[in-house]
Amino acid sequence: MAATSPTAAITPLTHPQWPSARRAAHHAARPLPAVPMPLSMAAGCVLAEDLTARTPMPTADSSAMDGWAVQGEPPWRVVGSVLAGRPIGPRLAPGTAVAIATGAALPAGCEAVLRSERGALDAAGLLRTLPGIPSPQARADVRRRGEEAHQGDVLLAAGVRLTPPALGLAAASGNDTVRVHRPAAVSCLVLGDELVTRGVPGPGRVRDALGPQLPLWLAALHTGPVRLRHVPDTFDGVLDRVTAELRTADVLVTTGGSARGPVDHVRACMEQVGGRILIDGVAVRPGHPMMLAQLPDHRWWVALPGNPLAACAAMLTLLEPLVAALRGQPLPRLQQVPLATDVFSPSEDHRLLPYRLDADGSASPQRHSGSAMLRGLATSPGLLVIPPDGAYAGQTVEVLPMPW
């Protein structure tokens, strides 16, 4: 079950402006509970508590290079070798050395490491520096114990997203698990009797263009398990499926049926399952019939329009901020880009437009940007956020970046 959310203090919004809707979707939720997660499964998760070092890093003085660990001045008598992971051996006496591999712990008494390319054995078997090479300075090419971190140091603060290097750091510091906010389990219901899932659609039918996308969008947003089902356009069919999915889902995502047409059953089903609509439509095009509802037990329903580009715009408007809040992350930042051309707005709503970057770094809207079109979005790095009064060439506007 999700943690208690702050929605009791949120006034439901009807057709809010796009920036307000996005902020409200993020403010609506609190992070999901913390759970221990094996490092192998934690990529993309967000730390619920500070990650600390369980051991000094490195755990002992060690060699930064292949070569010889030396004591005193040359020449040195080589008395053995030390490999990474092998016993260190006895203390070095003055005038002695051991061959050593990168990462191997230094024997007691070692003053420095002579790199392999800077020394050689002479005819008598003594180690000397090559001509013109001085003796190594004290502690040269030595990784000191605790140089990167001391035991108990905070390595990563709560709220940090675990990237591959962050997971490597967790492992290097002796951690096998991390405490992260539990990833949200998501169920996706694709509505629409006109949709087909294979081949070329016949008269009156439409190929489903959202079903193939939704799991990948959610993976990019770093949710947990995703289930996807196609549901017939009947009140009972939608209600039965919603009721079943809410037994396990933290977030329910539906596509289509969010308007007020004769077969649009989302609103009625929300009411039937006790949903409280927090955002009822947004003043943006495409995507204005989107909705966000809080369900009993602090679960969530994001209703997307059925048109593909409109649904993608709605995902970035409501679903991305909501998931960020459930993951314990701030509202995703918008980017900025200068416009290469004037962009007019035909209404009082914001516009979200796929764009391309020109050679000079300015942005131009893609040609194919209708609510049912994906051709423009398929090659776009994001969506231009055009204010209600439009924007002109040279003006800097905000950009919604794609989450991948």
PDB file of N, CA, C and O in Angstrom, residues 130-202:
ATOM      1  N   LEU A 130      65.213   2.581 -14.346  1.00  0.00           N
ATOM      2  CA  LEU A 130      65.821   2.737 -15.666  1.00  0.00           C
ATOM      3  C   LEU A 130      66.621   4.035 -15.716  1.00  0.00           C
ATOM      4  O   LEU A 130      66.375   4.975 -14.931  1.00  0.00           O
ATOM      5  N   PRO A 131      67.591   4.119 -16.634  1.00  0.00           N
ATOM      6  CA  PRO A 131      68.415   5.331 -16.724  1.00  0.00           C
ATOM      7  C   PRO A 131      67.550   6.582 -16.878  1.00  0.00           C
ATOM      8  O   PRO A 131      66.614   6.618 -17.667  1.00  0.00           O
ATOM      9  N   GLY A 132      67.876   7.578 -16.093  1.00  0.00           N
ATOM     10  CA  GLY A 132      67.145   8.841 -16.149  1.00  0.00           C
ATOM     11  C   GLY A 132      65.881   8.864 -15.322  1.00  0.00           C
ATOM     12  O   GLY A 132      65.228   9.906 -15.225  1.00  0.00           O
ATOM     13  N   ILE A 133      65.504   7.747 -14.724  1.00  0.00           N
ATOM     14  CA  ILE A 133      64.285   7.675 -13.899  1.00  0.00           C
ATOM     15  C   ILE A 133      64.682   7.780 -12.440  1.00  0.00           C
ATOM     16  O   ILE A 133      65.480   6.964 -11.948  1.00  0.00           O
ATOM     17  N   PRO A 134      64.149   8.757 -11.705  1.00  0.00           N
ATOM     18  CA  PRO A 134      64.483   8.869 -10.289  1.00  0.00           C
ATOM     19  C   PRO A 134      63.766   7.804  -9.465  1.00  0.00           C
ATOM     20  O   PRO A 134      62.804   7.184  -9.920  1.00  0.00           O
ATOM     21  N   SER A 135      64.237   7.631  -8.260  1.00  0.00           N
ATOM     22  CA  SER A 135      63.527   6.727  -7.343  1.00  0.00           C
ATOM     23  C   SER A 135      62.136   7.281  -7.069  1.00  0.00           C
ATOM     24  O   SER A 135      61.949   8.501  -7.024  1.00  0.00           O
ATOM     25  N   PRO A 136      61.136   6.405  -6.901  1.00  0.00           N
ATOM     26  CA  PRO A 136      59.767   6.900  -6.667  1.00  0.00           C
ATOM     27  C   PRO A 136      59.674   7.669  -5.353  1.00  0.00           C
ATOM     28  O   PRO A 136      60.343   7.337  -4.375  1.00  0.00           O
ATOM     29  N   GLN A 137      58.886   8.715  -5.372  1.00  0.00           N
ATOM     30  CA  GLN A 137      58.634   9.487  -4.157  1.00  0.00           C
ATOM     31  C   GLN A 137      57.846   8.648  -3.155  1.00  0.00           C
ATOM     32  O   GLN A 137      57.160   7.693  -3.510  1.00  0.00           O
ATOM     33  N   ALA A 138      57.930   9.012  -1.901  1.00  0.00           N
ATOM     34  CA  ALA A 138      57.179   8.302  -0.867  1.00  0.00           C
ATOM     35  C   ALA A 138      55.687   8.316  -1.198  1.00  0.00           C
ATOM     36  O   ALA A 138      55.144   9.346  -1.605  1.00  0.00           O
ATOM     37  N   ARG A 139      55.068   7.177  -1.082  1.00  0.00           N
ATOM     38  CA  ARG A 139      53.644   6.944  -1.339  1.00  0.00           C
ATOM     39  C   ARG A 139      53.281   7.051  -2.813  1.00  0.00           C
ATOM     40  O   ARG A 139      52.100   7.074  -3.159  1.00  0.00           O
ATOM     41  N   ALA A 140      54.259   7.092  -3.707  1.00  0.00           N
ATOM     42  CA  ALA A 140      53.961   7.170  -5.141  1.00  0.00           C
ATOM     43  C   ALA A 140      53.179   5.948  -5.589  1.00  0.00           C
ATOM     44  O   ALA A 140      53.525   4.811  -5.253  1.00  0.00           O
ATOM     45  N   ASP A 141      52.100   6.172  -6.369  1.00  0.00           N
ATOM     46  CA  ASP A 141      51.251   5.120  -6.937  1.00  0.00           C
ATOM     47  C   ASP A 141      50.713   4.177  -5.875  1.00  0.00           C
ATOM     48  O   ASP A 141      50.571   2.969  -6.090  1.00  0.00           O
ATOM     49  N   VAL A 142      50.412   4.759  -4.726  1.00  0.00           N
ATOM     50  CA  VAL A 142      49.809   4.003  -3.625  1.00  0.00           C
ATOM     51  C   VAL A 142      48.398   4.528  -3.385  1.00  0.00           C
ATOM     52  O   VAL A 142      48.186   5.740  -3.290  1.00  0.00           O
ATOM     53  N   ARG A 143      47.436   3.611  -3.335  1.00  0.00           N
ATOM     54  CA  ARG A 143      46.076   3.963  -2.928  1.00  0.00           C
ATOM     55  C   ARG A 143      45.982   3.776  -1.419  1.00  0.00           C
ATOM     56  O   ARG A 143      46.096   2.658  -0.913  1.00  0.00           O
ATOM     57  N   ARG A 144      45.781   4.856  -0.702  1.00  0.00           N
ATOM     58  CA  ARG A 144      45.811   4.772   0.754  1.00  0.00           C
ATOM     59  C   ARG A 144      44.504   4.224   1.301  1.00  0.00           C
ATOM     60  O   ARG A 144      43.422   4.492   0.774  1.00  0.00           O
ATOM     61  N   ARG A 145      44.601   3.476   2.388  1.00  0.00           N
ATOM     62  CA  ARG A 145      43.420   2.947   3.067  1.00  0.00           C
ATOM     63  C   ARG A 145      42.501   4.108   3.448  1.00  0.00           C
ATOM     64  O   ARG A 145      42.921   5.086   4.054  1.00  0.00           O
ATOM     65  N   GLY A 146      41.213   3.982   3.085  1.00  0.00           N
ATOM     66  CA  GLY A 146      40.246   5.013   3.412  1.00  0.00           C
ATOM     67  C   GLY A 146      40.377   6.269   2.577  1.00  0.00           C
ATOM     68  O   GLY A 146      39.736   7.284   2.884  1.00  0.00           O
ATOM     69  N   GLU A 147      41.185   6.232   1.509  1.00  0.00           N
ATOM     70  CA  GLU A 147      41.382   7.427   0.681  1.00  0.00           C
ATOM     71  C   GLU A 147      40.076   7.902   0.052  1.00  0.00           C
ATOM     72  O   GLU A 147      39.818   9.102  -0.058  1.00  0.00           O
ATOM     73  N   GLU A 148      39.216   6.959  -0.384  1.00  0.00           N
ATOM     74  CA  GLU A 148      37.942   7.340  -0.988  1.00  0.00           C
ATOM     75  C   GLU A 148      36.857   7.552   0.050  1.00  0.00           C
ATOM     76  O   GLU A 148      36.028   8.464  -0.078  1.00  0.00           O
ATOM     77  N   ALA A 149      36.857   6.735   1.079  1.00  0.00           N
ATOM     78  CA  ALA A 149      35.837   6.872   2.123  1.00  0.00           C
ATOM     79  C   ALA A 149      36.285   6.129   3.362  1.00  0.00           C
ATOM     80  O   ALA A 149      37.001   5.112   3.286  1.00  0.00           O
ATOM     81  N   HIS A 150      35.860   6.650   4.514  1.00  0.00           N
ATOM     82  CA  HIS A 150      36.051   5.950   5.782  1.00  0.00           C
ATOM     83  C   HIS A 150      34.791   5.161   6.105  1.00  0.00           C
ATOM     84  O   HIS A 150      33.701   5.482   5.615  1.00  0.00           O
ATOM     85  N   GLN A 151      34.958   4.137   6.918  1.00  0.00           N
ATOM     86  CA  GLN A 151      33.793   3.357   7.325  1.00  0.00           C
ATOM     87  C   GLN A 151      32.763   4.279   7.989  1.00  0.00           C
ATOM     88  O   GLN A 151      33.102   5.095   8.845  1.00  0.00           O
ATOM     89  N   GLY A 152      31.504   4.171   7.564  1.00  0.00           N
ATOM     90  CA  GLY A 152      30.438   4.998   8.107  1.00  0.00           C
ATOM     91  C   GLY A 152      30.192   6.274   7.348  1.00  0.00           C
ATOM     92  O   GLY A 152      29.197   6.968   7.613  1.00  0.00           O
ATOM     93  N   ASP A 153      31.069   6.632   6.400  1.00  0.00           N
ATOM     94  CA  ASP A 153      30.837   7.844   5.604  1.00  0.00           C
ATOM     95  C   ASP A 153      29.551   7.714   4.789  1.00  0.00           C
ATOM     96  O   ASP A 153      29.230   6.621   4.292  1.00  0.00           O
ATOM     97  N   VAL A 154      28.839   8.821   4.639  1.00  0.00           N
ATOM     98  CA  VAL A 154      27.679   8.854   3.748  1.00  0.00           C
ATOM     99  C   VAL A 154      28.197   9.005   2.318  1.00  0.00           C
ATOM    100  O   VAL A 154      28.838   9.996   1.973  1.00  0.00           O
ATOM    101  N   LEU A 155      27.915   8.008   1.493  1.00  0.00           N
ATOM    102  CA  LEU A 155      28.377   8.018   0.109  1.00  0.00           C
ATOM    103  C   LEU A 155      27.345   8.640  -0.825  1.00  0.00           C
ATOM    104  O   LEU A 155      27.705   9.361  -1.760  1.00  0.00           O
ATOM    105  N   LEU A 156      26.081   8.338  -0.604  1.00  0.00           N
ATOM    106  CA  LEU A 156      24.994   8.878  -1.413  1.00  0.00           C
ATOM    107  C   LEU A 156      23.845   9.227  -0.473  1.00  0.00           C
ATOM    108  O   LEU A 156      23.494   8.439   0.409  1.00  0.00           O
ATOM    109  N   ALA A 157      23.267  10.390  -0.671  1.00  0.00           N
ATOM    110  CA  ALA A 157      22.192  10.841   0.206  1.00  0.00           C
ATOM    111  C   ALA A 157      20.851  10.254  -0.234  1.00  0.00           C
ATOM    112  O   ALA A 157      20.649   9.909  -1.408  1.00  0.00           O
ATOM    113  N   ALA A 158      19.933  10.145   0.703  1.00  0.00           N
ATOM    114  CA  ALA A 158      18.569   9.743   0.371  1.00  0.00           C
ATOM    115  C   ALA A 158      18.024  10.660  -0.712  1.00  0.00           C
ATOM    116  O   ALA A 158      18.269  11.864  -0.711  1.00  0.00           O
ATOM    117  N   GLY A 159      17.290  10.061  -1.657  1.00  0.00           N
ATOM    118  CA  GLY A 159      16.742  10.819  -2.768  1.00  0.00           C
ATOM    119  C   GLY A 159      17.535  10.697  -4.045  1.00  0.00           C
ATOM    120  O   GLY A 159      17.065  11.128  -5.103  1.00  0.00           O
ATOM    121  N   VAL A 160      18.725  10.097  -3.974  1.00  0.00           N
ATOM    122  CA  VAL A 160      19.550   9.921  -5.175  1.00  0.00           C
ATOM    123  C   VAL A 160      19.047   8.716  -5.965  1.00  0.00           C
ATOM    124  O   VAL A 160      18.745   7.661  -5.396  1.00  0.00           O
ATOM    125  N   ARG A 161      18.947   8.885  -7.284  1.00  0.00           N
ATOM    126  CA  ARG A 161      18.577   7.765  -8.155  1.00  0.00           C
ATOM    127  C   ARG A 161      19.801   6.902  -8.411  1.00  0.00           C
ATOM    128  O   ARG A 161      20.896   7.400  -8.662  1.00  0.00           O
ATOM    129  N   LEU A 162      19.625   5.598  -8.351  1.00  0.00           N
ATOM    130  CA  LEU A 162      20.741   4.661  -8.447  1.00  0.00           C
ATOM    131  C   LEU A 162      21.078   4.366  -9.900  1.00  0.00           C
ATOM    132  O   LEU A 162      20.398   3.604 -10.589  1.00  0.00           O
ATOM    133  N   THR A 163      22.144   4.981 -10.368  1.00  0.00           N
ATOM    134  CA  THR A 163      22.700   4.737 -11.690  1.00  0.00           C
ATOM    135  C   THR A 163      23.648   3.549 -11.618  1.00  0.00           C
ATOM    136  O   THR A 163      24.004   3.078 -10.524  1.00  0.00           O
ATOM    137  N   PRO A 164      24.122   3.037 -12.763  1.00  0.00           N
ATOM    138  CA  PRO A 164      25.119   1.959 -12.699  1.00  0.00           C
ATOM    139  C   PRO A 164      26.355   2.304 -11.873  1.00  0.00           C
ATOM    140  O   PRO A 164      26.783   1.482 -11.045  1.00  0.00           O
ATOM    141  N   PRO A 165      26.976   3.506 -12.018  1.00  0.00           N
ATOM    142  CA  PRO A 165      28.110   3.805 -11.140  1.00  0.00           C
ATOM    143  C   PRO A 165      27.734   3.848  -9.662  1.00  0.00           C
ATOM    144  O   PRO A 165      28.529   3.452  -8.800  1.00  0.00           O
ATOM    145  N   ALA A 166      26.515   4.330  -9.353  1.00  0.00           N
ATOM    146  CA  ALA A 166      26.086   4.365  -7.958  1.00  0.00           C
ATOM    147  C   ALA A 166      25.956   2.955  -7.390  1.00  0.00           C
ATOM    148  O   ALA A 166      26.314   2.703  -6.229  1.00  0.00           O
ATOM    149  N   LEU A 167      25.462   2.022  -8.186  1.00  0.00           N
ATOM    150  CA  LEU A 167      25.373   0.629  -7.722  1.00  0.00           C
ATOM    151  C   LEU A 167      26.759   0.036  -7.540  1.00  0.00           C
ATOM    152  O   LEU A 167      26.996  -0.747  -6.609  1.00  0.00           O
ATOM    153  N   GLY A 168      27.688   0.389  -8.441  1.00  0.00           N
ATOM    154  CA  GLY A 168      29.062  -0.067  -8.265  1.00  0.00           C
ATOM    155  C   GLY A 168      29.673   0.475  -6.990  1.00  0.00           C
ATOM    156  O   GLY A 168      30.399  -0.234  -6.275  1.00  0.00           O
ATOM    157  N   LEU A 169      29.383   1.727  -6.668  1.00  0.00           N
ATOM    158  CA  LEU A 169      29.871   2.321  -5.425  1.00  0.00           C
ATOM    159  C   LEU A 169      29.294   1.594  -4.223  1.00  0.00           C
ATOM    160  O   LEU A 169      30.006   1.330  -3.242  1.00  0.00           O
ATOM    161  N   ALA A 170      28.008   1.263  -4.278  1.00  0.00           N
ATOM    162  CA  ALA A 170      27.385   0.527  -3.176  1.00  0.00           C
ATOM    163  C   ALA A 170      28.075  -0.815  -2.967  1.00  0.00           C
ATOM    164  O   ALA A 170      28.350  -1.222  -1.828  1.00  0.00           O
ATOM    165  N   ALA A 171      28.373  -1.504  -4.060  1.00  0.00           N
ATOM    166  CA  ALA A 171      29.058  -2.793  -3.944  1.00  0.00           C
ATOM    167  C   ALA A 171      30.464  -2.621  -3.405  1.00  0.00           C
ATOM    168  O   ALA A 171      30.907  -3.367  -2.515  1.00  0.00           O
ATOM    169  N   ALA A 172      31.215  -1.646  -3.932  1.00  0.00           N
ATOM    170  CA  ALA A 172      32.592  -1.441  -3.505  1.00  0.00           C
ATOM    171  C   ALA A 172      32.676  -1.103  -2.023  1.00  0.00           C
ATOM    172  O   ALA A 172      33.690  -1.392  -1.369  1.00  0.00           O
ATOM    173  N   SER A 173      31.620  -0.515  -1.472  1.00  0.00           N
ATOM    174  CA  SER A 173      31.628  -0.125  -0.067  1.00  0.00           C
ATOM    175  C   SER A 173      31.065  -1.210   0.843  1.00  0.00           C
ATOM    176  O   SER A 173      30.809  -0.956   2.024  1.00  0.00           O
ATOM    177  N   GLY A 174      30.855  -2.414   0.302  1.00  0.00           N
ATOM    178  CA  GLY A 174      30.460  -3.556   1.117  1.00  0.00           C
ATOM    179  C   GLY A 174      28.975  -3.775   1.259  1.00  0.00           C
ATOM    180  O   GLY A 174      28.551  -4.622   2.055  1.00  0.00           O
ATOM    181  N   ASN A 175      28.157  -3.065   0.489  1.00  0.00           N
ATOM    182  CA  ASN A 175      26.706  -3.214   0.591  1.00  0.00           C
ATOM    183  C   ASN A 175      26.200  -4.262  -0.398  1.00  0.00           C
ATOM    184  O   ASN A 175      26.614  -4.267  -1.565  1.00  0.00           O
ATOM    185  N   ASP A 176      25.320  -5.120   0.060  1.00  0.00           N
ATOM    186  CA  ASP A 176      24.662  -6.106  -0.805  1.00  0.00           C
ATOM    187  C   ASP A 176      23.245  -5.684  -1.182  1.00  0.00           C
ATOM    188  O   ASP A 176      22.718  -6.109  -2.210  1.00  0.00           O
ATOM    189  N   THR A 177      22.638  -4.861  -0.329  1.00  0.00           N
ATOM    190  CA  THR A 177      21.297  -4.359  -0.577  1.00  0.00           C
ATOM    191  C   THR A 177      21.278  -2.858  -0.306  1.00  0.00           C
ATOM    192  O   THR A 177      22.189  -2.319   0.349  1.00  0.00           O
ATOM    193  N   VAL A 178      20.262  -2.198  -0.803  1.00  0.00           N
ATOM    194  CA  VAL A 178      20.026  -0.784  -0.526  1.00  0.00           C
ATOM    195  C   VAL A 178      18.548  -0.622  -0.171  1.00  0.00           C
ATOM    196  O   VAL A 178      17.714  -1.401  -0.606  1.00  0.00           O
ATOM    197  N   ARG A 179      18.263   0.402   0.625  1.00  0.00           N
ATOM    198  CA  ARG A 179      16.867   0.688   0.959  1.00  0.00           C
ATOM    199  C   ARG A 179      16.378   1.763   0.003  1.00  0.00           C
ATOM    200  O   ARG A 179      16.903   2.883  -0.034  1.00  0.00           O
ATOM    201  N   VAL A 180      15.377   1.395  -0.778  1.00  0.00           N
ATOM    202  CA  VAL A 180      14.855   2.280  -1.814  1.00  0.00           C
ATOM    203  C   VAL A 180      13.343   2.387  -1.665  1.00  0.00           C
ATOM    204  O   VAL A 180      12.702   1.556  -1.017  1.00  0.00           O
ATOM    205  N   HIS A 181      12.774   3.425  -2.278  1.00  0.00           N
ATOM    206  CA  HIS A 181      11.324   3.498  -2.348  1.00  0.00           C
ATOM    207  C   HIS A 181      10.823   2.431  -3.318  1.00  0.00           C
ATOM    208  O   HIS A 181      11.330   2.300  -4.434  1.00  0.00           O
ATOM    209  N   ARG A 182       9.866   1.666  -2.853  1.00  0.00           N
ATOM    210  CA  ARG A 182       9.348   0.576  -3.669  1.00  0.00           C
ATOM    211  C   ARG A 182       8.833   1.081  -5.006  1.00  0.00           C
ATOM    212  O   ARG A 182       8.039   2.027  -5.051  1.00  0.00           O
ATOM    213  N   PRO A 183       9.272   0.479  -6.115  1.00  0.00           N
ATOM    214  CA  PRO A 183       8.745   0.903  -7.424  1.00  0.00           C
ATOM    215  C   PRO A 183       7.245   0.622  -7.520  1.00  0.00           C
ATOM    216  O   PRO A 183       6.749  -0.388  -7.014  1.00  0.00           O
ATOM    217  N   ALA A 184       6.541   1.521  -8.167  1.00  0.00           N
ATOM    218  CA  ALA A 184       5.096   1.386  -8.288  1.00  0.00           C
ATOM    219  C   ALA A 184       4.727   0.261  -9.245  1.00  0.00           C
ATOM    220  O   ALA A 184       5.280   0.156 -10.343  1.00  0.00           O
ATOM    221  N   ALA A 185       3.788  -0.582  -8.842  1.00  0.00           N
ATOM    222  CA  ALA A 185       3.205  -1.578  -9.740  1.00  0.00           C
ATOM    223  C   ALA A 185       2.112  -0.895 -10.559  1.00  0.00           C
ATOM    224  O   ALA A 185       1.262  -0.201 -10.006  1.00  0.00           O
ATOM    225  N   VAL A 186       2.152  -1.069 -11.863  1.00  0.00           N
ATOM    226  CA  VAL A 186       1.265  -0.336 -12.759  1.00  0.00           C
ATOM    227  C   VAL A 186       0.462  -1.306 -13.622  1.00  0.00           C
ATOM    228  O   VAL A 186       1.010  -2.282 -14.153  1.00  0.00           O
ATOM    229  N   SER A 187      -0.822  -1.030 -13.744  1.00  0.00           N
ATOM    230  CA  SER A 187      -1.681  -1.751 -14.685  1.00  0.00           C
ATOM    231  C   SER A 187      -2.145  -0.782 -15.754  1.00  0.00           C
ATOM    232  O   SER A 187      -2.586   0.327 -15.437  1.00  0.00           O
ATOM    233  N   CYS A 188      -2.042  -1.204 -17.012  1.00  0.00           N
ATOM    234  CA  CYS A 188      -2.464  -0.386 -18.144  1.00  0.00           C
ATOM    235  C   CYS A 188      -3.643  -1.055 -18.838  1.00  0.00           C
ATOM    236  O   CYS A 188      -3.546  -2.239 -19.208  1.00  0.00           O
ATOM    237  N   LEU A 189      -4.710  -0.313 -19.003  1.00  0.00           N
ATOM    238  CA  LEU A 189      -5.890  -0.811 -19.696  1.00  0.00           C
ATOM    239  C   LEU A 189      -6.089   0.016 -20.957  1.00  0.00           C
ATOM    240  O   LEU A 189      -6.288   1.238 -20.883  1.00  0.00           O
ATOM    241  N   VAL A 190      -6.036  -0.647 -22.098  1.00  0.00           N
ATOM    242  CA  VAL A 190      -6.230   0.019 -23.385  1.00  0.00           C
ATOM    243  C   VAL A 190      -7.685  -0.181 -23.786  1.00  0.00           C
ATOM    244  O   VAL A 190      -8.133  -1.316 -23.999  1.00  0.00           O
ATOM    245  N   LEU A 191      -8.434   0.917 -23.879  1.00  0.00           N
ATOM    246  CA  LEU A 191      -9.856   0.858 -24.175  1.00  0.00           C
ATOM    247  C   LEU A 191     -10.098   1.218 -25.641  1.00  0.00           C
ATOM    248  O   LEU A 191      -9.381   2.023 -26.226  1.00  0.00           O
ATOM    249  N   GLY A 192     -11.134   0.628 -26.206  1.00  0.00           N
ATOM    250  CA  GLY A 192     -11.491   0.961 -27.580  1.00  0.00           C
ATOM    251  C   GLY A 192     -11.851  -0.263 -28.397  1.00  0.00           C
ATOM    252  O   GLY A 192     -10.969  -1.050 -28.760  1.00  0.00           O
ATOM    253  N   ASP A 193     -13.141  -0.437 -28.696  1.00  0.00           N
ATOM    254  CA  ASP A 193     -13.576  -1.574 -29.508  1.00  0.00           C
ATOM    255  C   ASP A 193     -13.078  -1.482 -30.947  1.00  0.00           C
ATOM    256  O   ASP A 193     -13.070  -2.488 -31.666  1.00  0.00           O
ATOM    257  N   GLU A 194     -12.673  -0.297 -31.365  1.00  0.00           N
ATOM    258  CA  GLU A 194     -12.215  -0.129 -32.746  1.00  0.00           C
ATOM    259  C   GLU A 194     -10.767  -0.552 -32.951  1.00  0.00           C
ATOM    260  O   GLU A 194     -10.273  -0.606 -34.079  1.00  0.00           O
ATOM    261  N   LEU A 195     -10.069  -0.894 -31.864  1.00  0.00           N
ATOM    262  CA  LEU A 195      -8.641  -1.166 -31.956  1.00  0.00           C
ATOM    263  C   LEU A 195      -8.360  -2.605 -32.374  1.00  0.00           C
ATOM    264  O   LEU A 195      -9.051  -3.545 -31.941  1.00  0.00           O
ATOM    265  N   VAL A 196      -7.355  -2.774 -33.199  1.00  0.00           N
ATOM    266  CA  VAL A 196      -6.840  -4.094 -33.531  1.00  0.00           C
ATOM    267  C   VAL A 196      -5.358  -4.114 -33.167  1.00  0.00           C
ATOM    268  O   VAL A 196      -4.687  -3.082 -33.169  1.00  0.00           O
ATOM    269  N   THR A 197      -4.860  -5.295 -32.846  1.00  0.00           N
ATOM    270  CA  THR A 197      -3.490  -5.407 -32.355  1.00  0.00           C
ATOM    271  C   THR A 197      -2.544  -6.058 -33.348  1.00  0.00           C
ATOM    272  O   THR A 197      -1.352  -6.179 -33.062  1.00  0.00           O
ATOM    273  N   ARG A 198      -3.056  -6.473 -34.511  1.00  0.00           N
ATOM    274  CA  ARG A 198      -2.195  -7.107 -35.506  1.00  0.00           C
ATOM    275  C   ARG A 198      -2.612  -6.664 -36.902  1.00  0.00           C
ATOM    276  O   ARG A 198      -3.795  -6.416 -37.169  1.00  0.00           O
ATOM    277  N   GLY A 199      -1.632  -6.587 -37.792  1.00  0.00           N
ATOM    278  CA  GLY A 199      -1.917  -6.386 -39.199  1.00  0.00           C
ATOM    279  C   GLY A 199      -2.468  -5.014 -39.547  1.00  0.00           C
ATOM    280  O   GLY A 199      -2.433  -4.068 -38.760  1.00  0.00           O
ATOM    281  N   VAL A 200      -2.978  -4.932 -40.775  1.00  0.00           N
ATOM    282  CA  VAL A 200      -3.538  -3.683 -41.302  1.00  0.00           C
ATOM    283  C   VAL A 200      -5.012  -3.603 -40.900  1.00  0.00           C
ATOM    284  O   VAL A 200      -5.783  -4.526 -41.166  1.00  0.00           O
ATOM    285  N   PRO A 201      -5.422  -2.497 -40.259  1.00  0.00           N
ATOM    286  CA  PRO A 201      -6.824  -2.404 -39.819  1.00  0.00           C
ATOM    287  C   PRO A 201      -7.772  -2.276 -41.000  1.00  0.00           C
ATOM    288  O   PRO A 201      -7.462  -1.645 -42.008  1.00  0.00           O
ATOM    289  N   GLY A 202      -8.939  -2.874 -40.876  1.00  0.00           N
ATOM    290  CA  GLY A 202      -9.958  -2.767 -41.904  1.00  0.00           C
ATOM    291  C   GLY A 202     -10.787  -1.517 -41.727  1.00  0.00           C
ATOM    292  O   GLY A 202     -10.520  -0.686 -40.846  1.00  0.00           O
TER     293      GLY A 202
END
